């Protein structure tokens, strides 16, 4: 286990994500003069759990004096919250994403994402088959968490660090980040990543995931940031340069999707099959089912953005959604 001090009082521990192409999660431990804070955990896997608890012990961060901050609901960030949550500490996140994490433990829960989104995108597999292929099913937090809900503008004072909560929705409906204005430190979760582009997917008809994501990218671009810490891969040196790259990437994606609609492709599955991918040799039809799900979800988010912008129209054939240029 390597604990890397990346800034005075801030430590990075890479937690393994076994069975996932992301490979690792960058977990951050912030030691203030009054309390400590863990930013994101990993899958609910024993190896990652052992590393995280060992790092906290090595850094002399007792759980009773150590809170946690969940940037968003995905299992590679939320899976181990139960291992560090006690009655004596807090776990901060947005209400939107906190309720998603806790939803499986409500009476009568059904995985509506798989049940509804699969047929909408054009998948022929059952909701059960899709859910079983998804890493969230086996690696999620195994119990409901007593969250402390936060929203943009709220402050978390650790003593020596006073963070402001940022709304960074897009990658998830309620993703949040932390900004320390005096030190110009920014924790962004999966909002901005080095080398890879965060997956932007469909979260419902009323949530324009890509439009909201790009709006929040531009918000962060205008902020003074000296050090930015993301949840995967390496930390980028210039947030402005990386944001410009991400915005340009999605503009290219949108043009690609418009071109595929001109060719007559109509469904998210068919559009995804025509898009360029860097994963798995680039052939969508040869992807594992999980990666097809992520890719088709991204295609659907771009189609929905065009719909929200009035550039595309949508019809339905039963559950299946079809798109055409306006």
PDB file of C-alpha atoms in Angstrom:
ATOM      1  CA  UNK A   1       0.000   0.000   0.000  1.00  0.00           C
ATOM      2  CA  UNK A   2       1.360   3.392  -1.031  1.00  0.00           C
ATOM      3  CA  UNK A   3       0.111   6.562   0.617  1.00  0.00           C
ATOM      4  CA  UNK A   4       1.161   9.574  -1.410  1.00  0.00           C
ATOM      5  CA  UNK A   5       1.152  13.064   0.093  1.00  0.00           C
ATOM      6  CA  UNK A   6       0.089  15.278  -2.812  1.00  0.00           C
ATOM      7  CA  UNK A   7      -0.307  18.524  -0.876  1.00  0.00           C
ATOM      8  CA  UNK A   8       0.250  19.497   2.770  1.00  0.00           C
ATOM      9  CA  UNK A   9      -2.424  17.631   4.696  1.00  0.00           C
ATOM     10  CA  UNK A  10      -3.800  15.819   1.628  1.00  0.00           C
ATOM     11  CA  UNK A  11      -3.028  12.177   0.843  1.00  0.00           C
ATOM     12  CA  UNK A  12      -3.913   9.959  -2.120  1.00  0.00           C
ATOM     13  CA  UNK A  13      -4.451   6.210  -1.856  1.00  0.00           C
ATOM     14  CA  UNK A  14      -5.187   4.174  -4.973  1.00  0.00           C
ATOM     15  CA  UNK A  15      -7.856   1.583  -4.248  1.00  0.00           C
ATOM     16  CA  UNK A  16      -8.133  -1.348  -6.689  1.00  0.00           C
ATOM     17  CA  UNK A  17     -11.291  -1.870  -8.743  1.00  0.00           C
ATOM     18  CA  UNK A  18     -11.002  -5.553  -9.561  1.00  0.00           C
ATOM     19  CA  UNK A  19     -12.791  -6.616 -12.711  1.00  0.00           C
ATOM     20  CA  UNK A  20     -13.250  -3.078 -14.035  1.00  0.00           C
ATOM     21  CA  UNK A  21     -11.398  -1.321 -16.901  1.00  0.00           C
ATOM     22  CA  UNK A  22     -10.860   1.734 -14.691  1.00  0.00           C
ATOM     23  CA  UNK A  23      -8.547  -0.448 -12.550  1.00  0.00           C
ATOM     24  CA  UNK A  24      -8.212   1.977  -9.603  1.00  0.00           C
ATOM     25  CA  UNK A  25      -9.949   4.753  -7.733  1.00  0.00           C
ATOM     26  CA  UNK A  26      -8.057   7.738  -6.385  1.00  0.00           C
ATOM     27  CA  UNK A  27      -9.230   7.976  -2.772  1.00  0.00           C
ATOM     28  CA  UNK A  28      -8.248  11.192  -0.975  1.00  0.00           C
ATOM     29  CA  UNK A  29      -7.735  11.597   2.745  1.00  0.00           C
ATOM     30  CA  UNK A  30      -7.654  15.187   4.011  1.00  0.00           C
ATOM     31  CA  UNK A  31      -6.268  15.791   7.501  1.00  0.00           C
ATOM     32  CA  UNK A  32      -7.528  18.993   9.076  1.00  0.00           C
ATOM     33  CA  UNK A  33      -6.665  20.295  12.517  1.00  0.00           C
ATOM     34  CA  UNK A  34     -10.102  19.322  13.861  1.00  0.00           C
ATOM     35  CA  UNK A  35     -11.380  16.502  11.655  1.00  0.00           C
ATOM     36  CA  UNK A  36     -10.308  14.395   8.704  1.00  0.00           C
ATOM     37  CA  UNK A  37     -12.256  13.685   5.529  1.00  0.00           C
ATOM     38  CA  UNK A  38     -12.241  10.758   3.066  1.00  0.00           C
ATOM     39  CA  UNK A  39     -13.259  11.759  -0.462  1.00  0.00           C
ATOM     40  CA  UNK A  40     -14.795   8.720  -2.214  1.00  0.00           C
ATOM     41  CA  UNK A  41     -14.263   5.036  -1.529  1.00  0.00           C
ATOM     42  CA  UNK A  42     -14.158   2.114  -3.970  1.00  0.00           C
ATOM     43  CA  UNK A  43     -16.117  -1.021  -4.859  1.00  0.00           C
ATOM     44  CA  UNK A  44     -17.303  -3.151  -1.982  1.00  0.00           C
ATOM     45  CA  UNK A  45     -14.354  -5.510  -2.349  1.00  0.00           C
ATOM     46  CA  UNK A  46     -12.290  -6.868   0.528  1.00  0.00           C
ATOM     47  CA  UNK A  47      -8.890  -5.886  -0.913  1.00  0.00           C
ATOM     48  CA  UNK A  48      -9.899  -2.229  -1.282  1.00  0.00           C
ATOM     49  CA  UNK A  49     -11.535  -2.255   2.160  1.00  0.00           C
ATOM     50  CA  UNK A  50      -8.350  -3.529   3.782  1.00  0.00           C
ATOM     51  CA  UNK A  51      -6.216  -0.905   2.021  1.00  0.00           C
ATOM     52  CA  UNK A  52      -8.537   1.967   2.957  1.00  0.00           C
ATOM     53  CA  UNK A  53      -8.791   1.015   6.618  1.00  0.00           C
ATOM     54  CA  UNK A  54      -5.029   0.425   6.757  1.00  0.00           C
ATOM     55  CA  UNK A  55      -4.340   3.861   5.277  1.00  0.00           C
ATOM     56  CA  UNK A  56      -6.596   5.564   7.815  1.00  0.00           C
ATOM     57  CA  UNK A  57      -4.851   3.733  10.627  1.00  0.00           C
ATOM     58  CA  UNK A  58      -1.405   4.615   9.273  1.00  0.00           C
ATOM     59  CA  UNK A  59      -2.363   8.286   8.950  1.00  0.00           C
ATOM     60  CA  UNK A  60      -3.804   8.228  12.491  1.00  0.00           C
ATOM     61  CA  UNK A  61      -7.345   9.067  11.394  1.00  0.00           C
ATOM     62  CA  UNK A  62      -9.732   7.358  13.840  1.00  0.00           C
ATOM     63  CA  UNK A  63     -13.169   6.821  12.343  1.00  0.00           C
ATOM     64  CA  UNK A  64     -14.818   8.774  15.149  1.00  0.00           C
ATOM     65  CA  UNK A  65     -12.956  11.879  13.938  1.00  0.00           C
ATOM     66  CA  UNK A  66     -13.078  11.118  10.206  1.00  0.00           C
ATOM     67  CA  UNK A  67     -16.007  12.067   7.984  1.00  0.00           C
ATOM     68  CA  UNK A  68     -16.522  11.081   4.348  1.00  0.00           C
ATOM     69  CA  UNK A  69     -17.622  12.888   1.202  1.00  0.00           C
ATOM     70  CA  UNK A  70     -19.252  11.007  -1.655  1.00  0.00           C
ATOM     71  CA  UNK A  71     -18.974  12.852  -4.954  1.00  0.00           C
ATOM     72  CA  UNK A  72     -21.618  10.705  -6.646  1.00  0.00           C
ATOM     73  CA  UNK A  73     -23.665   7.551  -6.501  1.00  0.00           C
ATOM     74  CA  UNK A  74     -21.663   5.076  -8.604  1.00  0.00           C
ATOM     75  CA  UNK A  75     -20.515   1.938  -6.807  1.00  0.00           C
ATOM     76  CA  UNK A  76     -16.831   2.494  -7.550  1.00  0.00           C
ATOM     77  CA  UNK A  77     -17.160   5.548  -5.280  1.00  0.00           C
ATOM     78  CA  UNK A  78     -19.816   4.474  -2.781  1.00  0.00           C
ATOM     79  CA  UNK A  79     -19.176   0.762  -2.279  1.00  0.00           C
ATOM     80  CA  UNK A  80     -17.124   1.015   0.915  1.00  0.00           C
ATOM     81  CA  UNK A  81     -18.977   3.816   2.695  1.00  0.00           C
ATOM     82  CA  UNK A  82     -20.415   1.306   5.142  1.00  0.00           C
ATOM     83  CA  UNK A  83     -16.880   0.331   6.230  1.00  0.00           C
ATOM     84  CA  UNK A  84     -16.046   3.834   7.496  1.00  0.00           C
ATOM     85  CA  UNK A  85     -19.481   5.192   8.517  1.00  0.00           C
ATOM     86  CA  UNK A  86     -20.125   5.146  12.276  1.00  0.00           C
ATOM     87  CA  UNK A  87     -22.675   6.863  14.549  1.00  0.00           C
ATOM     88  CA  UNK A  88     -19.924   9.349  15.436  1.00  0.00           C
ATOM     89  CA  UNK A  89     -19.105  10.628  11.946  1.00  0.00           C
ATOM     90  CA  UNK A  90     -20.838  12.041   8.903  1.00  0.00           C
ATOM     91  CA  UNK A  91     -21.056  11.066   5.264  1.00  0.00           C
ATOM     92  CA  UNK A  92     -21.790  14.056   3.015  1.00  0.00           C
ATOM     93  CA  UNK A  93     -23.357  13.845  -0.432  1.00  0.00           C
ATOM     94  CA  UNK A  94     -26.181  15.369  -2.473  1.00  0.00           C
ATOM     95  CA  UNK A  95     -29.727  14.315  -1.705  1.00  0.00           C
ATOM     96  CA  UNK A  96     -30.212  13.187  -5.314  1.00  0.00           C
ATOM     97  CA  UNK A  97     -27.305  10.760  -5.372  1.00  0.00           C
ATOM     98  CA  UNK A  98     -27.658   9.713  -1.757  1.00  0.00           C
ATOM     99  CA  UNK A  99     -31.184   8.537  -2.456  1.00  0.00           C
ATOM    100  CA  UNK A 100     -29.902   6.566  -5.464  1.00  0.00           C
ATOM    101  CA  UNK A 101     -27.336   4.797  -3.253  1.00  0.00           C
ATOM    102  CA  UNK A 102     -29.978   3.934  -0.674  1.00  0.00           C
ATOM    103  CA  UNK A 103     -32.768   3.023  -3.117  1.00  0.00           C
ATOM    104  CA  UNK A 104     -32.009  -0.761  -3.237  1.00  0.00           C
ATOM    105  CA  UNK A 105     -32.805  -0.969   0.478  1.00  0.00           C
ATOM    106  CA  UNK A 106     -36.266   0.560   0.233  1.00  0.00           C
ATOM    107  CA  UNK A 107     -39.316  -1.756   0.301  1.00  0.00           C
ATOM    108  CA  UNK A 108     -40.488  -2.763  -3.160  1.00  0.00           C
ATOM    109  CA  UNK A 109     -37.305  -1.594  -4.929  1.00  0.00           C
ATOM    110  CA  UNK A 110     -37.007  -2.443  -8.635  1.00  0.00           C
ATOM    111  CA  UNK A 111     -34.051  -1.522 -10.804  1.00  0.00           C
ATOM    112  CA  UNK A 112     -35.966   0.889 -13.026  1.00  0.00           C
ATOM    113  CA  UNK A 113     -32.798   1.955 -14.824  1.00  0.00           C
ATOM    114  CA  UNK A 114     -32.331  -1.481 -16.369  1.00  0.00           C
ATOM    115  CA  UNK A 115     -36.057  -2.182 -16.773  1.00  0.00           C
ATOM    116  CA  UNK A 116     -36.836   1.096 -18.552  1.00  0.00           C
ATOM    117  CA  UNK A 117     -33.583   2.188 -20.216  1.00  0.00           C
ATOM    118  CA  UNK A 118     -32.665  -1.152 -21.805  1.00  0.00           C
ATOM    119  CA  UNK A 119     -35.727  -1.345 -24.092  1.00  0.00           C
ATOM    120  CA  UNK A 120     -35.566   2.395 -24.752  1.00  0.00           C
ATOM    121  CA  UNK A 121     -32.026   2.107 -26.073  1.00  0.00           C
ATOM    122  CA  UNK A 122     -32.718  -0.995 -28.168  1.00  0.00           C
ATOM    123  CA  UNK A 123     -31.275  -3.803 -26.025  1.00  0.00           C
ATOM    124  CA  UNK A 124     -32.991  -7.159 -26.438  1.00  0.00           C
ATOM    125  CA  UNK A 125     -31.597  -8.615 -23.203  1.00  0.00           C
ATOM    126  CA  UNK A 126     -33.841  -8.756 -20.149  1.00  0.00           C
ATOM    127  CA  UNK A 127     -33.470  -6.287 -17.289  1.00  0.00           C
ATOM    128  CA  UNK A 128     -32.153  -9.147 -15.135  1.00  0.00           C
ATOM    129  CA  UNK A 129     -29.447 -10.038 -17.660  1.00  0.00           C
ATOM    130  CA  UNK A 130     -28.398  -6.393 -17.976  1.00  0.00           C
ATOM    131  CA  UNK A 131     -28.341  -5.933 -14.203  1.00  0.00           C
ATOM    132  CA  UNK A 132     -26.252  -9.071 -13.653  1.00  0.00           C
ATOM    133  CA  UNK A 133     -23.663  -7.797 -16.145  1.00  0.00           C
ATOM    134  CA  UNK A 134     -23.406  -4.404 -14.472  1.00  0.00           C
ATOM    135  CA  UNK A 135     -20.599  -3.970 -11.881  1.00  0.00           C
ATOM    136  CA  UNK A 136     -22.895  -1.981  -9.605  1.00  0.00           C
ATOM    137  CA  UNK A 137     -24.934  -5.086  -8.857  1.00  0.00           C
ATOM    138  CA  UNK A 138     -22.193  -7.029  -7.098  1.00  0.00           C
ATOM    139  CA  UNK A 139     -19.997  -4.206  -5.797  1.00  0.00           C
ATOM    140  CA  UNK A 140     -22.444  -1.698  -4.369  1.00  0.00           C
ATOM    141  CA  UNK A 141     -22.655  -0.563  -0.767  1.00  0.00           C
ATOM    142  CA  UNK A 142     -24.389  -3.440   1.060  1.00  0.00           C
ATOM    143  CA  UNK A 143     -26.560  -1.278   3.307  1.00  0.00           C
ATOM    144  CA  UNK A 144     -28.285   2.081   3.445  1.00  0.00           C
ATOM    145  CA  UNK A 145     -26.154   5.003   4.660  1.00  0.00           C
ATOM    146  CA  UNK A 146     -27.292   7.744   7.026  1.00  0.00           C
ATOM    147  CA  UNK A 147     -26.174  10.600   4.768  1.00  0.00           C
ATOM    148  CA  UNK A 148     -25.797  14.252   5.636  1.00  0.00           C
ATOM    149  CA  UNK A 149     -27.134  15.979   2.534  1.00  0.00           C
ATOM    150  CA  UNK A 150     -25.349  19.014   1.099  1.00  0.00           C
ATOM    151  CA  UNK A 151     -25.886  21.340  -1.848  1.00  0.00           C
ATOM    152  CA  UNK A 152     -23.950  24.013  -3.694  1.00  0.00           C
ATOM    153  CA  UNK A 153     -22.658  26.721  -1.371  1.00  0.00           C
ATOM    154  CA  UNK A 154     -22.617  24.603   1.801  1.00  0.00           C
ATOM    155  CA  UNK A 155     -19.328  24.581   3.729  1.00  0.00           C
ATOM    156  CA  UNK A 156     -17.388  21.770   5.356  1.00  0.00           C
ATOM    157  CA  UNK A 157     -14.812  23.105   7.827  1.00  0.00           C
ATOM    158  CA  UNK A 158     -12.120  20.632   8.878  1.00  0.00           C
ATOM    159  CA  UNK A 159      -9.890  23.187  10.576  1.00  0.00           C
ATOM    160  CA  UNK A 160      -7.149  24.401   8.235  1.00  0.00           C
ATOM    161  CA  UNK A 161      -9.349  23.492   5.266  1.00  0.00           C
ATOM    162  CA  UNK A 162     -12.754  25.057   4.666  1.00  0.00           C
ATOM    163  CA  UNK A 163     -14.394  23.552   1.594  1.00  0.00           C
ATOM    164  CA  UNK A 164     -17.324  24.834  -0.411  1.00  0.00           C
ATOM    165  CA  UNK A 165     -19.664  22.321  -2.032  1.00  0.00           C
ATOM    166  CA  UNK A 166     -20.026  22.606  -5.821  1.00  0.00           C
ATOM    167  CA  UNK A 167     -22.862  21.302  -7.984  1.00  0.00           C
ATOM    168  CA  UNK A 168     -21.120  19.213 -10.679  1.00  0.00           C
ATOM    169  CA  UNK A 169     -24.131  17.299 -12.006  1.00  0.00           C
ATOM    170  CA  UNK A 170     -23.936  15.636 -15.409  1.00  0.00           C
ATOM    171  CA  UNK A 171     -22.008  12.409 -14.968  1.00  0.00           C
ATOM    172  CA  UNK A 172     -24.662  11.648 -12.362  1.00  0.00           C
ATOM    173  CA  UNK A 173     -27.790  13.660 -11.556  1.00  0.00           C
ATOM    174  CA  UNK A 174     -26.393  14.933  -8.269  1.00  0.00           C
ATOM    175  CA  UNK A 175     -22.608  14.814  -8.484  1.00  0.00           C
ATOM    176  CA  UNK A 176     -20.934  17.286  -6.139  1.00  0.00           C
ATOM    177  CA  UNK A 177     -17.367  18.479  -5.663  1.00  0.00           C
ATOM    178  CA  UNK A 178     -15.319  20.328  -3.069  1.00  0.00           C
ATOM    179  CA  UNK A 179     -13.513  23.646  -3.559  1.00  0.00           C
ATOM    180  CA  UNK A 180     -11.106  25.275  -1.109  1.00  0.00           C
ATOM    181  CA  UNK A 181     -11.023  28.946  -2.217  1.00  0.00           C
ATOM    182  CA  UNK A 182      -8.050  30.061  -0.101  1.00  0.00           C
ATOM    183  CA  UNK A 183      -5.816  27.247  -1.355  1.00  0.00           C
ATOM    184  CA  UNK A 184      -7.601  26.954  -4.730  1.00  0.00           C
ATOM    185  CA  UNK A 185      -7.975  23.174  -4.372  1.00  0.00           C
ATOM    186  CA  UNK A 186     -10.706  21.348  -6.275  1.00  0.00           C
ATOM    187  CA  UNK A 187     -11.934  17.763  -5.831  1.00  0.00           C
ATOM    188  CA  UNK A 188     -14.013  16.867  -8.885  1.00  0.00           C
ATOM    189  CA  UNK A 189     -14.835  13.158  -8.632  1.00  0.00           C
ATOM    190  CA  UNK A 190     -15.559  11.986 -12.187  1.00  0.00           C
ATOM    191  CA  UNK A 191     -16.462  15.446 -13.525  1.00  0.00           C
ATOM    192  CA  UNK A 192     -13.022  15.995 -15.092  1.00  0.00           C
ATOM    193  CA  UNK A 193     -10.572  13.130 -15.638  1.00  0.00           C
ATOM    194  CA  UNK A 194      -7.156  12.889 -17.218  1.00  0.00           C
ATOM    195  CA  UNK A 195      -6.857  10.889 -20.442  1.00  0.00           C
ATOM    196  CA  UNK A 196     -10.383   9.399 -20.349  1.00  0.00           C
ATOM    197  CA  UNK A 197     -13.703  11.170 -20.802  1.00  0.00           C
ATOM    198  CA  UNK A 198     -16.329  10.703 -18.087  1.00  0.00           C
ATOM    199  CA  UNK A 199     -19.311   8.635 -19.182  1.00  0.00           C
ATOM    200  CA  UNK A 200     -22.353  10.849 -19.738  1.00  0.00           C
ATOM    201  CA  UNK A 201     -25.520   8.784 -19.927  1.00  0.00           C
ATOM    202  CA  UNK A 202     -29.312   8.965 -19.887  1.00  0.00           C
ATOM    203  CA  UNK A 203     -30.926   9.613 -16.493  1.00  0.00           C
ATOM    204  CA  UNK A 204     -34.474  10.444 -17.609  1.00  0.00           C
ATOM    205  CA  UNK A 205     -36.400  12.629 -20.007  1.00  0.00           C
ATOM    206  CA  UNK A 206     -36.254  15.758 -17.849  1.00  0.00           C
ATOM    207  CA  UNK A 207     -32.510  15.619 -17.178  1.00  0.00           C
ATOM    208  CA  UNK A 208     -30.394  16.778 -20.108  1.00  0.00           C
ATOM    209  CA  UNK A 209     -27.250  15.079 -18.817  1.00  0.00           C
ATOM    210  CA  UNK A 210     -24.886  16.331 -21.527  1.00  0.00           C
ATOM    211  CA  UNK A 211     -26.219  19.885 -21.492  1.00  0.00           C
ATOM    212  CA  UNK A 212     -25.943  20.098 -17.710  1.00  0.00           C
ATOM    213  CA  UNK A 213     -22.502  18.490 -17.781  1.00  0.00           C
ATOM    214  CA  UNK A 214     -21.140  21.020 -20.282  1.00  0.00           C
ATOM    215  CA  UNK A 215     -22.678  23.907 -18.350  1.00  0.00           C
ATOM    216  CA  UNK A 216     -20.893  22.754 -15.192  1.00  0.00           C
ATOM    217  CA  UNK A 217     -17.642  22.290 -17.112  1.00  0.00           C
ATOM    218  CA  UNK A 218     -17.814  25.953 -18.136  1.00  0.00           C
ATOM    219  CA  UNK A 219     -18.558  26.947 -14.537  1.00  0.00           C
ATOM    220  CA  UNK A 220     -15.405  25.212 -13.313  1.00  0.00           C
ATOM    221  CA  UNK A 221     -13.394  26.645 -16.214  1.00  0.00           C
ATOM    222  CA  UNK A 222     -14.023  30.159 -14.889  1.00  0.00           C
ATOM    223  CA  UNK A 223     -12.759  29.308 -11.370  1.00  0.00           C
ATOM    224  CA  UNK A 224      -9.201  29.909 -10.123  1.00  0.00           C
ATOM    225  CA  UNK A 225      -7.759  26.431  -9.531  1.00  0.00           C
ATOM    226  CA  UNK A 226      -4.179  25.606  -8.590  1.00  0.00           C
ATOM    227  CA  UNK A 227      -4.643  21.890  -7.894  1.00  0.00           C
ATOM    228  CA  UNK A 228      -7.424  19.668  -9.189  1.00  0.00           C
ATOM    229  CA  UNK A 229      -7.951  16.115  -7.989  1.00  0.00           C
ATOM    230  CA  UNK A 230      -9.970  13.588 -10.008  1.00  0.00           C
ATOM    231  CA  UNK A 231     -11.110  10.106  -9.085  1.00  0.00           C
ATOM    232  CA  UNK A 232      -9.376   8.077 -11.824  1.00  0.00           C
ATOM    233  CA  UNK A 233      -6.107   8.062 -13.760  1.00  0.00           C
ATOM    234  CA  UNK A 234      -3.705  10.983 -13.352  1.00  0.00           C
ATOM    235  CA  UNK A 235      -4.436  14.499 -12.118  1.00  0.00           C
ATOM    236  CA  UNK A 236      -4.293  17.114 -14.867  1.00  0.00           C
ATOM    237  CA  UNK A 237      -2.082  20.196 -14.601  1.00  0.00           C
ATOM    238  CA  UNK A 238      -4.409  22.683 -16.288  1.00  0.00           C
ATOM    239  CA  UNK A 239      -8.134  22.459 -15.646  1.00  0.00           C
ATOM    240  CA  UNK A 240      -8.767  25.031 -18.401  1.00  0.00           C
ATOM    241  CA  UNK A 241      -6.911  23.013 -21.031  1.00  0.00           C
ATOM    242  CA  UNK A 242      -8.602  19.759 -20.032  1.00  0.00           C
ATOM    243  CA  UNK A 243     -12.066  21.307 -19.978  1.00  0.00           C
ATOM    244  CA  UNK A 244     -11.489  22.737 -23.459  1.00  0.00           C
ATOM    245  CA  UNK A 245     -10.504  19.237 -24.609  1.00  0.00           C
ATOM    246  CA  UNK A 246     -13.646  17.709 -23.071  1.00  0.00           C
ATOM    247  CA  UNK A 247     -15.933  20.330 -24.601  1.00  0.00           C
ATOM    248  CA  UNK A 248     -14.304  19.811 -28.002  1.00  0.00           C
ATOM    249  CA  UNK A 249     -14.699  16.035 -27.629  1.00  0.00           C
ATOM    250  CA  UNK A 250     -18.432  16.335 -27.084  1.00  0.00           C
ATOM    251  CA  UNK A 251     -18.827  18.761 -29.969  1.00  0.00           C
ATOM    252  CA  UNK A 252     -17.162  16.156 -32.200  1.00  0.00           C
ATOM    253  CA  UNK A 253     -19.420  13.483 -30.731  1.00  0.00           C
ATOM    254  CA  UNK A 254     -22.504  15.567 -31.468  1.00  0.00           C
ATOM    255  CA  UNK A 255     -21.436  16.077 -35.064  1.00  0.00           C
ATOM    256  CA  UNK A 256     -20.790  12.345 -35.349  1.00  0.00           C
ATOM    257  CA  UNK A 257     -24.272  11.583 -34.001  1.00  0.00           C
ATOM    258  CA  UNK A 258     -25.878  14.081 -36.364  1.00  0.00           C
ATOM    259  CA  UNK A 259     -24.082  12.346 -39.233  1.00  0.00           C
ATOM    260  CA  UNK A 260     -25.366   8.943 -38.124  1.00  0.00           C
ATOM    261  CA  UNK A 261     -28.905  10.291 -37.958  1.00  0.00           C
ATOM    262  CA  UNK A 262     -28.487  11.568 -41.515  1.00  0.00           C
ATOM    263  CA  UNK A 263     -27.535   8.010 -42.518  1.00  0.00           C
ATOM    264  CA  UNK A 264     -30.848   6.789 -41.162  1.00  0.00           C
ATOM    265  CA  UNK A 265     -29.792   5.292 -37.818  1.00  0.00           C
ATOM    266  CA  UNK A 266     -32.559   5.874 -35.306  1.00  0.00           C
ATOM    267  CA  UNK A 267     -32.006   4.090 -31.987  1.00  0.00           C
ATOM    268  CA  UNK A 268     -29.370   4.615 -29.322  1.00  0.00           C
ATOM    269  CA  UNK A 269     -28.102   1.064 -29.865  1.00  0.00           C
ATOM    270  CA  UNK A 270     -27.718   1.588 -33.627  1.00  0.00           C
ATOM    271  CA  UNK A 271     -26.132   5.029 -33.191  1.00  0.00           C
ATOM    272  CA  UNK A 272     -23.648   3.616 -30.657  1.00  0.00           C
ATOM    273  CA  UNK A 273     -22.790   0.828 -33.122  1.00  0.00           C
ATOM    274  CA  UNK A 274     -21.797   3.489 -35.656  1.00  0.00           C
ATOM    275  CA  UNK A 275     -19.765   5.692 -33.303  1.00  0.00           C
ATOM    276  CA  UNK A 276     -15.990   5.602 -32.925  1.00  0.00           C
ATOM    277  CA  UNK A 277     -14.758   3.997 -29.696  1.00  0.00           C
ATOM    278  CA  UNK A 278     -11.241   3.615 -28.313  1.00  0.00           C
ATOM    279  CA  UNK A 279     -12.279   0.603 -26.246  1.00  0.00           C
ATOM    280  CA  UNK A 280     -11.968  -3.033 -27.329  1.00  0.00           C
ATOM    281  CA  UNK A 281     -10.729  -2.475 -30.849  1.00  0.00           C
ATOM    282  CA  UNK A 282     -13.506   0.004 -31.560  1.00  0.00           C
ATOM    283  CA  UNK A 283     -16.161  -2.534 -32.621  1.00  0.00           C
ATOM    284  CA  UNK A 284     -19.220  -1.876 -30.465  1.00  0.00           C
ATOM    285  CA  UNK A 285     -20.879  -5.158 -31.430  1.00  0.00           C
ATOM    286  CA  UNK A 286     -17.918  -7.095 -29.975  1.00  0.00           C
ATOM    287  CA  UNK A 287     -17.983  -5.242 -26.636  1.00  0.00           C
ATOM    288  CA  UNK A 288     -18.939  -7.104 -23.462  1.00  0.00           C
ATOM    289  CA  UNK A 289     -22.553  -6.398 -22.544  1.00  0.00           C
ATOM    290  CA  UNK A 290     -21.535  -4.005 -19.744  1.00  0.00           C
ATOM    291  CA  UNK A 291     -19.492  -1.839 -22.118  1.00  0.00           C
ATOM    292  CA  UNK A 292     -22.283  -1.892 -24.704  1.00  0.00           C
ATOM    293  CA  UNK A 293     -24.569  -0.553 -21.984  1.00  0.00           C
ATOM    294  CA  UNK A 294     -22.214   2.329 -21.165  1.00  0.00           C
ATOM    295  CA  UNK A 295     -21.656   3.150 -24.846  1.00  0.00           C
ATOM    296  CA  UNK A 296     -25.349   3.097 -25.758  1.00  0.00           C
ATOM    297  CA  UNK A 297     -26.115   5.234 -22.716  1.00  0.00           C
ATOM    298  CA  UNK A 298     -23.606   7.808 -23.936  1.00  0.00           C
ATOM    299  CA  UNK A 299     -25.150   7.729 -27.425  1.00  0.00           C
ATOM    300  CA  UNK A 300     -28.573   8.275 -25.862  1.00  0.00           C
ATOM    301  CA  UNK A 301     -27.313  11.246 -23.821  1.00  0.00           C
ATOM    302  CA  UNK A 302     -26.084  12.896 -27.023  1.00  0.00           C
ATOM    303  CA  UNK A 303     -29.365  12.151 -28.791  1.00  0.00           C
ATOM    304  CA  UNK A 304     -31.285  13.629 -25.877  1.00  0.00           C
ATOM    305  CA  UNK A 305     -29.088  16.744 -25.920  1.00  0.00           C
ATOM    306  CA  UNK A 306     -29.970  17.257 -29.603  1.00  0.00           C
ATOM    307  CA  UNK A 307     -33.636  16.806 -28.692  1.00  0.00           C
ATOM    308  CA  UNK A 308     -33.443  19.344 -25.873  1.00  0.00           C
ATOM    309  CA  UNK A 309     -31.709  21.758 -28.256  1.00  0.00           C
ATOM    310  CA  UNK A 310     -34.467  21.326 -30.846  1.00  0.00           C
ATOM    311  CA  UNK A 311     -32.047  19.702 -33.314  1.00  0.00           C
ATOM    312  CA  UNK A 312     -33.652  16.253 -33.188  1.00  0.00           C
ATOM    313  CA  UNK A 313     -37.122  14.835 -32.745  1.00  0.00           C
ATOM    314  CA  UNK A 314     -38.037  11.685 -30.872  1.00  0.00           C
ATOM    315  CA  UNK A 315     -40.755   9.140 -31.407  1.00  0.00           C
ATOM    316  CA  UNK A 316     -41.473   5.875 -29.633  1.00  0.00           C
ATOM    317  CA  UNK A 317     -42.205   2.443 -30.985  1.00  0.00           C
ATOM    318  CA  UNK A 318     -43.552   0.817 -27.856  1.00  0.00           C
ATOM    319  CA  UNK A 319     -40.749   1.288 -25.337  1.00  0.00           C
ATOM    320  CA  UNK A 320     -38.092   1.792 -28.036  1.00  0.00           C
ATOM    321  CA  UNK A 321     -37.046   5.406 -28.652  1.00  0.00           C
ATOM    322  CA  UNK A 322     -36.280   6.533 -32.207  1.00  0.00           C
ATOM    323  CA  UNK A 323     -34.616   9.790 -33.254  1.00  0.00           C
ATOM    324  CA  UNK A 324     -34.351  11.838 -36.417  1.00  0.00           C
ATOM    325  CA  UNK A 325     -32.892  15.250 -37.228  1.00  0.00           C
ATOM    326  CA  UNK A 326     -35.422  18.033 -36.805  1.00  0.00           C
TER     327      UNK A 326
END
